Amino acid sequence: MKGKITLRHGDGGLHTNKLIRDIFYRHFNNEILTGYQDAAIFSLETGRLAFTTDSFVVKPIFFPGGDIGKLAASGTINDLTAAGAAPLFLSTGFVIEEGFEIEMLDRIAASMGQTCNTVGAKIVTGDTKVVEKGLVDGVYINTSGIGIVHGCFCPRRITCGDEIILTGTLAEHGTAILLERYDLGIQSDIVSDCKPLSEIIPALGDHIKYVKLMRDPTRGGVATALCEISESEHIGAMIDEEKLKIRPAVRAVHDLLGTDPLYFASEGRMILVIEKGYGMEIINILKKLESCCDAEIIGTFSKMYSRVCLRTTFGGERILSMLENQTISRIC
Amino acid sequence: MTQEEKRFIEKIVTQINESIKSDIRIMEVCGTHAYQIAMFGIRKLLTPKIHLVSGPGCPVCVTEPDYIDALIALLRHENVSVATFGDLLRVRGSSGSLEEQKSLGRKVITVYSPEDVLVLAKKKKGEYIVFAAVGFETTAPLYAALLQTAQKEKIQNLFLLTSLKRMEPAIRFILGEAGVHIDGMLCPGHVATITGIGPFLPVTTEYNIPAVICGFEAMDIIASIGILCKQITGEVPHRLINTYKRCVRDTGNPTALCLINEVFRISDVSWRGIGMIQGSALTLNHRYEVYDAAKRFNLKIETTTTSFPDGCECGKILIGEKTPDVCNNFGRMCTPEHPMGPCMISSEGACAVYYRFGGDEI
Amino acid sequence: MCVAIPAKVIKITGAHAEVDIIGNRKKINILLIDELSIGDKVMVHAGFAISKIDDEYFDFLRNIFEEMMVDSP
């Protein structure tokens, strides 16, 4: 399909139908969706369910390593993963700006469909709205997801000695977006790490019982995620800077801009809090996964500290605090 | 960092901690040093007898509110855009900040380099671009190069509103007039990259205080503190040592200094929280005054005496007399989200650094 | 007060150079530097090279310390 989205594509009539069939049904192709009901009907095995929703408004819509479609699918899949659930069914809502290229929409839907396919999740219901030019910036996507929680997963209170795992290098999504969004004049090979992580759950299998908590370090990065956990669990932590993997090019961009990569988002990484003594076992499992091959134990929770602290490479120590505003373009 | 480098750091740290038997105060004049020291967690490595205090080397912190007010006044002109580095966005004048103005739809443009401003001026021919030129000697030659290029290319819609400061008079003020007691000084490596070692010689020759021109890597800072300690304990004589020779030549960057002299002249300026310091400003000289936004738009930047909010200790913190944690507002009423004093606003302000990374108490 | 970062010159065109910052490329202004050659390392502040960077600093710092050890009584 070529051309641009017009208000007619959202009026519920012929054009809407064509758009849904030619783009969404084609890329999300599955029998539940294409049944033409207003609501998806499916059965589930019994057990605990996880249910989550998130909206995506990323700018730019296409970025190195992905696009808003891949992000919207991965984001919801990863939220389910963090709840110990295998993703099953997703819903999606598109709010599209009049004048948006249909070809772009096609690419976005394709990468959403593909992302879901790779993990065996299905987009089973959806909605499209078109709004007048200027009311949204290109396209906004909401995704919700439902999944079955692994029988052995039970989130528990974090206690002294629990180990913290990060499944890979950090800040790549946030940095890739930063470079694209602002005209910084930097050419770089940095790509977003955006990807679904649901393979973690089946890989862990029964070992998931040692996982006390999972959190994907998206907005605010690893530092903010750790601070939030620490605050809500009333326990401090010591993070080992040496164990934090940051690609040199990512580090260099932040050195140049005077920003701190610890506060920049990952969209394909997970923080796992593991019961004391079981960290290495979990690491050995995770490292076999393609999405987690750089997994490391980055620190431990400890009653000795009231906040999240960082031990620097040569033995210094400092606090990792919640950070609201990052100043980019610092001269000082 | 290699194992060898780590061992070197360990060795120096042990030497430092063994040699320092009584309390000493080392001042880092530069905001980037304050930031890096906290970022590397260096305080934790050193004996608590070593007190690292900050000086007035964060240009954003020492910029008077009147200057921000003047920038905001400019934004009321229909066809004026204000270009600024990110640092200045959140600094409050008496009538708000540039960030607030931006959210109100006024034309505030964040730039990453003076080069961007040139591009902007060419692109927006019918508009006036005013560049908020803050900084010390490190940044001054960049503004000078910008104006020289503007002159060459006959760009007429570009102006600077300057608040450029010189380091040496501020250091003299702290060590002389203000009588702040310190035992050693980490001198700002990137200012010295431009100025050379000259402006820092008086620290040892006139005030007899150990001083090191220092770079910004962890090892630079620790090695420099190590050298200061050797001087402080009398192991080696007091003299200015340049540990940042890989960037800092004795005579600085002559091309940059030439440019500064070509474009600017020395004048007086008031420092927020400190007051007037003679000869501490760089302002446009007669050859370049056509680029002076203050003249072009008839702005009066009055240097009123800065008033701080109740209980704010920024005035004392800026000259290293006090540390942020002794201020009653710190961390309670005054946080990076709701800054009261200037040292909390800039990411390199002493209070913001203390708040974010922790001071001595971690 | 002055954030700056080392970079390596890979191309020079008049008043500008393209530099490599650990895998990232950026165009910078080199008006403040005399006699710059490809392969030189420079310190970049706000899009301008402000100085050339000489040697590996570790040996230099270590030498200062070793000299001081000799100096000290």
mmCIF file of C-alpha atoms in Angstrom, chain B residues 18-182:
data_model
loop_
_atom_site.group_PDB
_atom_site.id
_atom_site.type_symbol
_atom_site.label_atom_id
_atom_site.label_comp_id
_atom_site.label_asym_id
_atom_site.label_seq_id
_atom_site.Cartn_x
_atom_site.Cartn_y
_atom_site.Cartn_z
ATOM 1 C CA GLU B 18 49.733 7.461 55.984
ATOM 2 C CA SER B 19 51.223 10.910 55.599
ATOM 3 C CA ILE B 20 48.262 13.038 56.644
ATOM 4 C CA LYS B 21 48.088 13.195 60.425
ATOM 5 C CA SER B 22 46.016 16.327 60.975
ATOM 6 C CA ASP B 23 43.061 17.909 59.186
ATOM 7 C CA ILE B 24 43.811 19.576 55.873
ATOM 8 C CA ARG B 25 41.642 21.401 53.356
ATOM 9 C CA ILE B 26 42.196 21.006 49.641
ATOM 10 C CA MET B 27 40.184 23.191 47.311
ATOM 11 C CA GLU B 28 39.221 22.198 43.812
ATOM 12 C CA VAL B 29 38.463 25.401 41.964
ATOM 13 C CA CYS B 30 36.835 23.749 39.012
ATOM 14 C CA GLY B 31 33.282 22.462 38.898
ATOM 15 C CA THR B 32 34.321 19.569 36.689
ATOM 16 C CA HIS B 33 36.830 18.520 39.333
ATOM 17 C CA ALA B 34 34.106 18.646 41.985
ATOM 18 C CA TYR B 35 31.942 16.509 39.757
ATOM 19 C CA GLN B 36 34.659 14.006 38.878
ATOM 20 C CA ILE B 37 35.881 13.661 42.471
ATOM 21 C CA ALA B 38 32.354 12.741 43.505
ATOM 22 C CA MET B 39 31.732 10.619 40.437
ATOM 23 C CA PHE B 40 34.872 8.553 41.070
ATOM 24 C CA GLY B 41 34.014 8.284 44.766
ATOM 25 C CA ILE B 42 37.441 9.618 45.717
ATOM 26 C CA ARG B 43 36.435 10.968 49.133
ATOM 27 C CA LYS B 44 35.777 7.468 50.332
ATOM 28 C CA LEU B 45 39.336 6.400 49.504
ATOM 29 C CA LEU B 46 40.967 9.174 51.441
ATOM 30 C CA THR B 47 41.368 9.622 55.174
ATOM 31 C CA PRO B 48 38.574 11.783 56.620
ATOM 32 C CA LYS B 49 41.302 14.179 57.664
ATOM 33 C CA ILE B 50 41.424 15.395 54.066
ATOM 34 C CA HIS B 51 38.591 17.806 53.391
ATOM 35 C CA LEU B 52 37.951 18.435 49.729
ATOM 36 C CA VAL B 53 36.167 21.765 49.359
ATOM 37 C CA SER B 54 34.829 23.437 46.245
ATOM 38 C CA GLY B 55 35.727 26.824 44.876
ATOM 39 C CA PRO B 56 33.806 29.195 42.606
ATOM 40 C CA GLY B 57 34.644 27.325 39.412
ATOM 41 C CA CYS B 58 31.189 26.563 38.157
ATOM 42 C CA PRO B 59 30.398 29.453 35.800
ATOM 43 C CA VAL B 60 26.687 28.770 36.021
ATOM 44 C CA CYS B 61 26.671 29.019 39.813
ATOM 45 C CA VAL B 62 28.457 32.346 39.865
ATOM 46 C CA THR B 63 26.309 33.964 37.181
ATOM 47 C CA GLU B 64 24.210 36.737 38.680
ATOM 48 C CA PRO B 65 20.409 36.461 38.404
ATOM 49 C CA ASP B 66 20.417 39.813 36.594
ATOM 50 C CA TYR B 67 22.110 38.133 33.681
ATOM 51 C CA ILE B 68 19.335 35.551 33.400
ATOM 52 C CA ASP B 69 16.785 38.352 33.704
ATOM 53 C CA ALA B 70 18.460 40.128 30.796
ATOM 54 C CA LEU B 71 18.241 37.007 28.636
ATOM 55 C CA ILE B 72 14.592 36.630 29.524
ATOM 56 C CA ALA B 73 13.993 40.298 28.700
ATOM 57 C CA LEU B 74 15.502 39.656 25.265
ATOM 58 C CA LEU B 75 13.003 36.891 24.627
ATOM 59 C CA ARG B 76 10.210 39.454 24.789
ATOM 60 C CA HIS B 77 11.464 40.874 21.517
ATOM 61 C CA GLU B 78 9.456 39.216 18.816
ATOM 62 C CA ASN B 79 12.346 38.307 16.545
ATOM 63 C CA VAL B 80 14.990 37.333 19.086
ATOM 64 C CA SER B 81 16.065 33.779 19.806
ATOM 65 C CA VAL B 82 18.354 33.010 22.709
ATOM 66 C CA ALA B 83 20.888 30.250 22.110
ATOM 67 C CA THR B 84 22.411 28.632 25.180
ATOM 68 C CA PHE B 85 24.337 25.659 26.434
ATOM 69 C CA GLY B 86 22.260 23.255 28.494
ATOM 70 C CA ASP B 87 23.878 24.289 31.775
ATOM 71 C CA LEU B 88 22.130 27.633 31.893
ATOM 72 C CA LEU B 89 18.592 26.450 31.170
ATOM 73 C CA ARG B 90 17.501 25.869 34.747
ATOM 74 C CA VAL B 91 19.268 28.772 36.405
ATOM 75 C CA ARG B 92 16.750 31.169 37.861
ATOM 76 C CA GLY B 93 16.843 34.891 37.606
ATOM 77 C CA SER B 94 14.380 37.001 39.548
ATOM 78 C CA SER B 95 11.695 36.197 36.989
ATOM 79 C CA GLY B 96 12.155 32.515 36.268
ATOM 80 C CA SER B 97 14.479 30.439 34.120
ATOM 81 C CA LEU B 98 15.123 29.976 30.408
ATOM 82 C CA GLU B 99 13.664 26.494 30.675
ATOM 83 C CA GLU B 100 10.361 27.961 31.872
ATOM 84 C CA GLN B 101 10.451 30.513 29.083
ATOM 85 C CA LYS B 102 10.995 27.731 26.603
ATOM 86 C CA SER B 103 7.976 25.856 27.878
ATOM 87 C CA LEU B 104 5.971 29.052 27.417
ATOM 88 C CA GLY B 105 6.898 28.898 23.753
ATOM 89 C CA ARG B 106 9.635 31.500 23.768
ATOM 90 C CA LYS B 107 12.550 30.946 21.445
ATOM 91 C CA VAL B 108 15.214 29.338 23.584
ATOM 92 C CA ILE B 109 17.526 27.074 21.611
ATOM 93 C CA THR B 110 19.950 24.639 23.216
ATOM 94 C CA VAL B 111 23.236 24.375 21.359
ATOM 95 C CA TYR B 112 26.204 22.082 21.701
ATOM 96 C CA SER B 113 28.860 24.231 20.166
ATOM 97 C CA PRO B 114 29.330 27.874 19.170
ATOM 98 C CA GLU B 115 29.453 26.467 15.638
ATOM 99 C CA ASP B 116 25.762 25.611 15.951
ATOM 100 C CA VAL B 117 25.026 29.263 16.644
ATOM 101 C CA LEU B 118 26.702 30.274 13.420
ATOM 102 C CA VAL B 119 24.571 27.809 11.489
ATOM 103 C CA LEU B 120 21.502 29.093 13.297
ATOM 104 C CA ALA B 121 22.260 32.717 12.453
ATOM 105 C CA LYS B 122 22.697 31.858 8.778
ATOM 106 C CA LYS B 123 19.475 29.891 8.735
ATOM 107 C CA LYS B 124 17.350 32.483 10.511
ATOM 108 C CA LYS B 125 18.347 35.513 8.503
ATOM 109 C CA GLY B 126 15.440 37.734 9.478
ATOM 110 C CA GLU B 127 15.881 37.010 13.188
ATOM 111 C CA TYR B 128 18.359 38.020 15.833
ATOM 112 C CA ILE B 129 20.259 35.256 17.554
ATOM 113 C CA VAL B 130 21.651 36.095 20.979
ATOM 114 C CA PHE B 131 24.123 33.591 22.347
ATOM 115 C CA ALA B 132 24.379 33.387 26.133
ATOM 116 C CA ALA B 133 28.157 33.423 26.400
ATOM 117 C CA VAL B 134 29.029 32.072 29.823
ATOM 118 C CA GLY B 135 32.191 30.349 30.934
ATOM 119 C CA PHE B 136 35.797 30.829 31.912
ATOM 120 C CA GLU B 137 38.947 31.129 29.843
ATOM 121 C CA THR B 138 38.406 27.633 28.448
ATOM 122 C CA THR B 139 35.279 28.653 26.576
ATOM 123 C CA ALA B 140 36.133 32.316 25.900
ATOM 124 C CA PRO B 141 38.307 31.614 22.821
ATOM 125 C CA LEU B 142 35.454 29.633 21.283
ATOM 126 C CA TYR B 143 33.199 32.681 21.477
ATOM 127 C CA ALA B 144 36.033 34.774 20.098
ATOM 128 C CA ALA B 145 36.507 32.409 17.162
ATOM 129 C CA LEU B 146 32.774 32.516 16.547
ATOM 130 C CA LEU B 147 32.727 36.308 16.340
ATOM 131 C CA GLN B 148 35.800 36.411 14.160
ATOM 132 C CA THR B 149 34.129 34.038 11.735
ATOM 133 C CA ALA B 150 30.893 36.037 11.911
ATOM 134 C CA GLN B 151 32.831 39.164 11.058
ATOM 135 C CA LYS B 152 34.601 37.469 8.183
ATOM 136 C CA GLU B 153 31.361 36.102 6.790
ATOM 137 C CA LYS B 154 29.542 39.382 7.440
ATOM 138 C CA ILE B 155 26.879 37.806 9.613
ATOM 139 C CA GLN B 156 24.949 40.613 11.197
ATOM 140 C CA ASN B 157 22.162 38.951 13.152
ATOM 141 C CA LEU B 158 24.376 37.265 15.734
ATOM 142 C CA PHE B 159 25.067 38.754 19.167
ATOM 143 C CA LEU B 160 26.618 37.681 22.427
ATOM 144 C CA LEU B 161 25.379 38.495 25.874
ATOM 145 C CA THR B 162 28.565 37.833 27.768
ATOM 146 C CA SER B 163 29.112 36.655 31.297
ATOM 147 C CA LEU B 164 32.659 35.429 30.877
ATOM 148 C CA LYS B 165 34.895 35.194 33.869
ATOM 149 C CA ARG B 166 38.597 35.002 34.562
ATOM 150 C CA MET B 167 40.013 32.548 37.023
ATOM 151 C CA GLU B 168 43.023 34.335 38.416
ATOM 152 C CA PRO B 169 41.214 37.279 40.051
ATOM 153 C CA ALA B 170 38.783 34.853 41.659
ATOM 154 C CA ILE B 171 41.594 32.768 43.093
ATOM 155 C CA ARG B 172 43.300 35.900 44.381
ATOM 156 C CA PHE B 173 40.026 37.009 45.935
ATOM 157 C CA ILE B 174 39.569 33.718 47.759
ATOM 158 C CA LEU B 175 43.136 33.495 49.025
ATOM 159 C CA GLY B 176 43.538 37.227 49.659
ATOM 160 C CA GLU B 177 40.525 39.372 50.410
ATOM 161 C CA ALA B 178 38.200 36.606 51.525
ATOM 162 C CA GLY B 179 40.968 35.038 53.594
ATOM 163 C CA VAL B 180 39.726 31.531 53.045
ATOM 164 C CA HIS B 181 42.076 29.059 54.632
ATOM 165 C CA ILE B 182 43.143 26.156 52.468
#
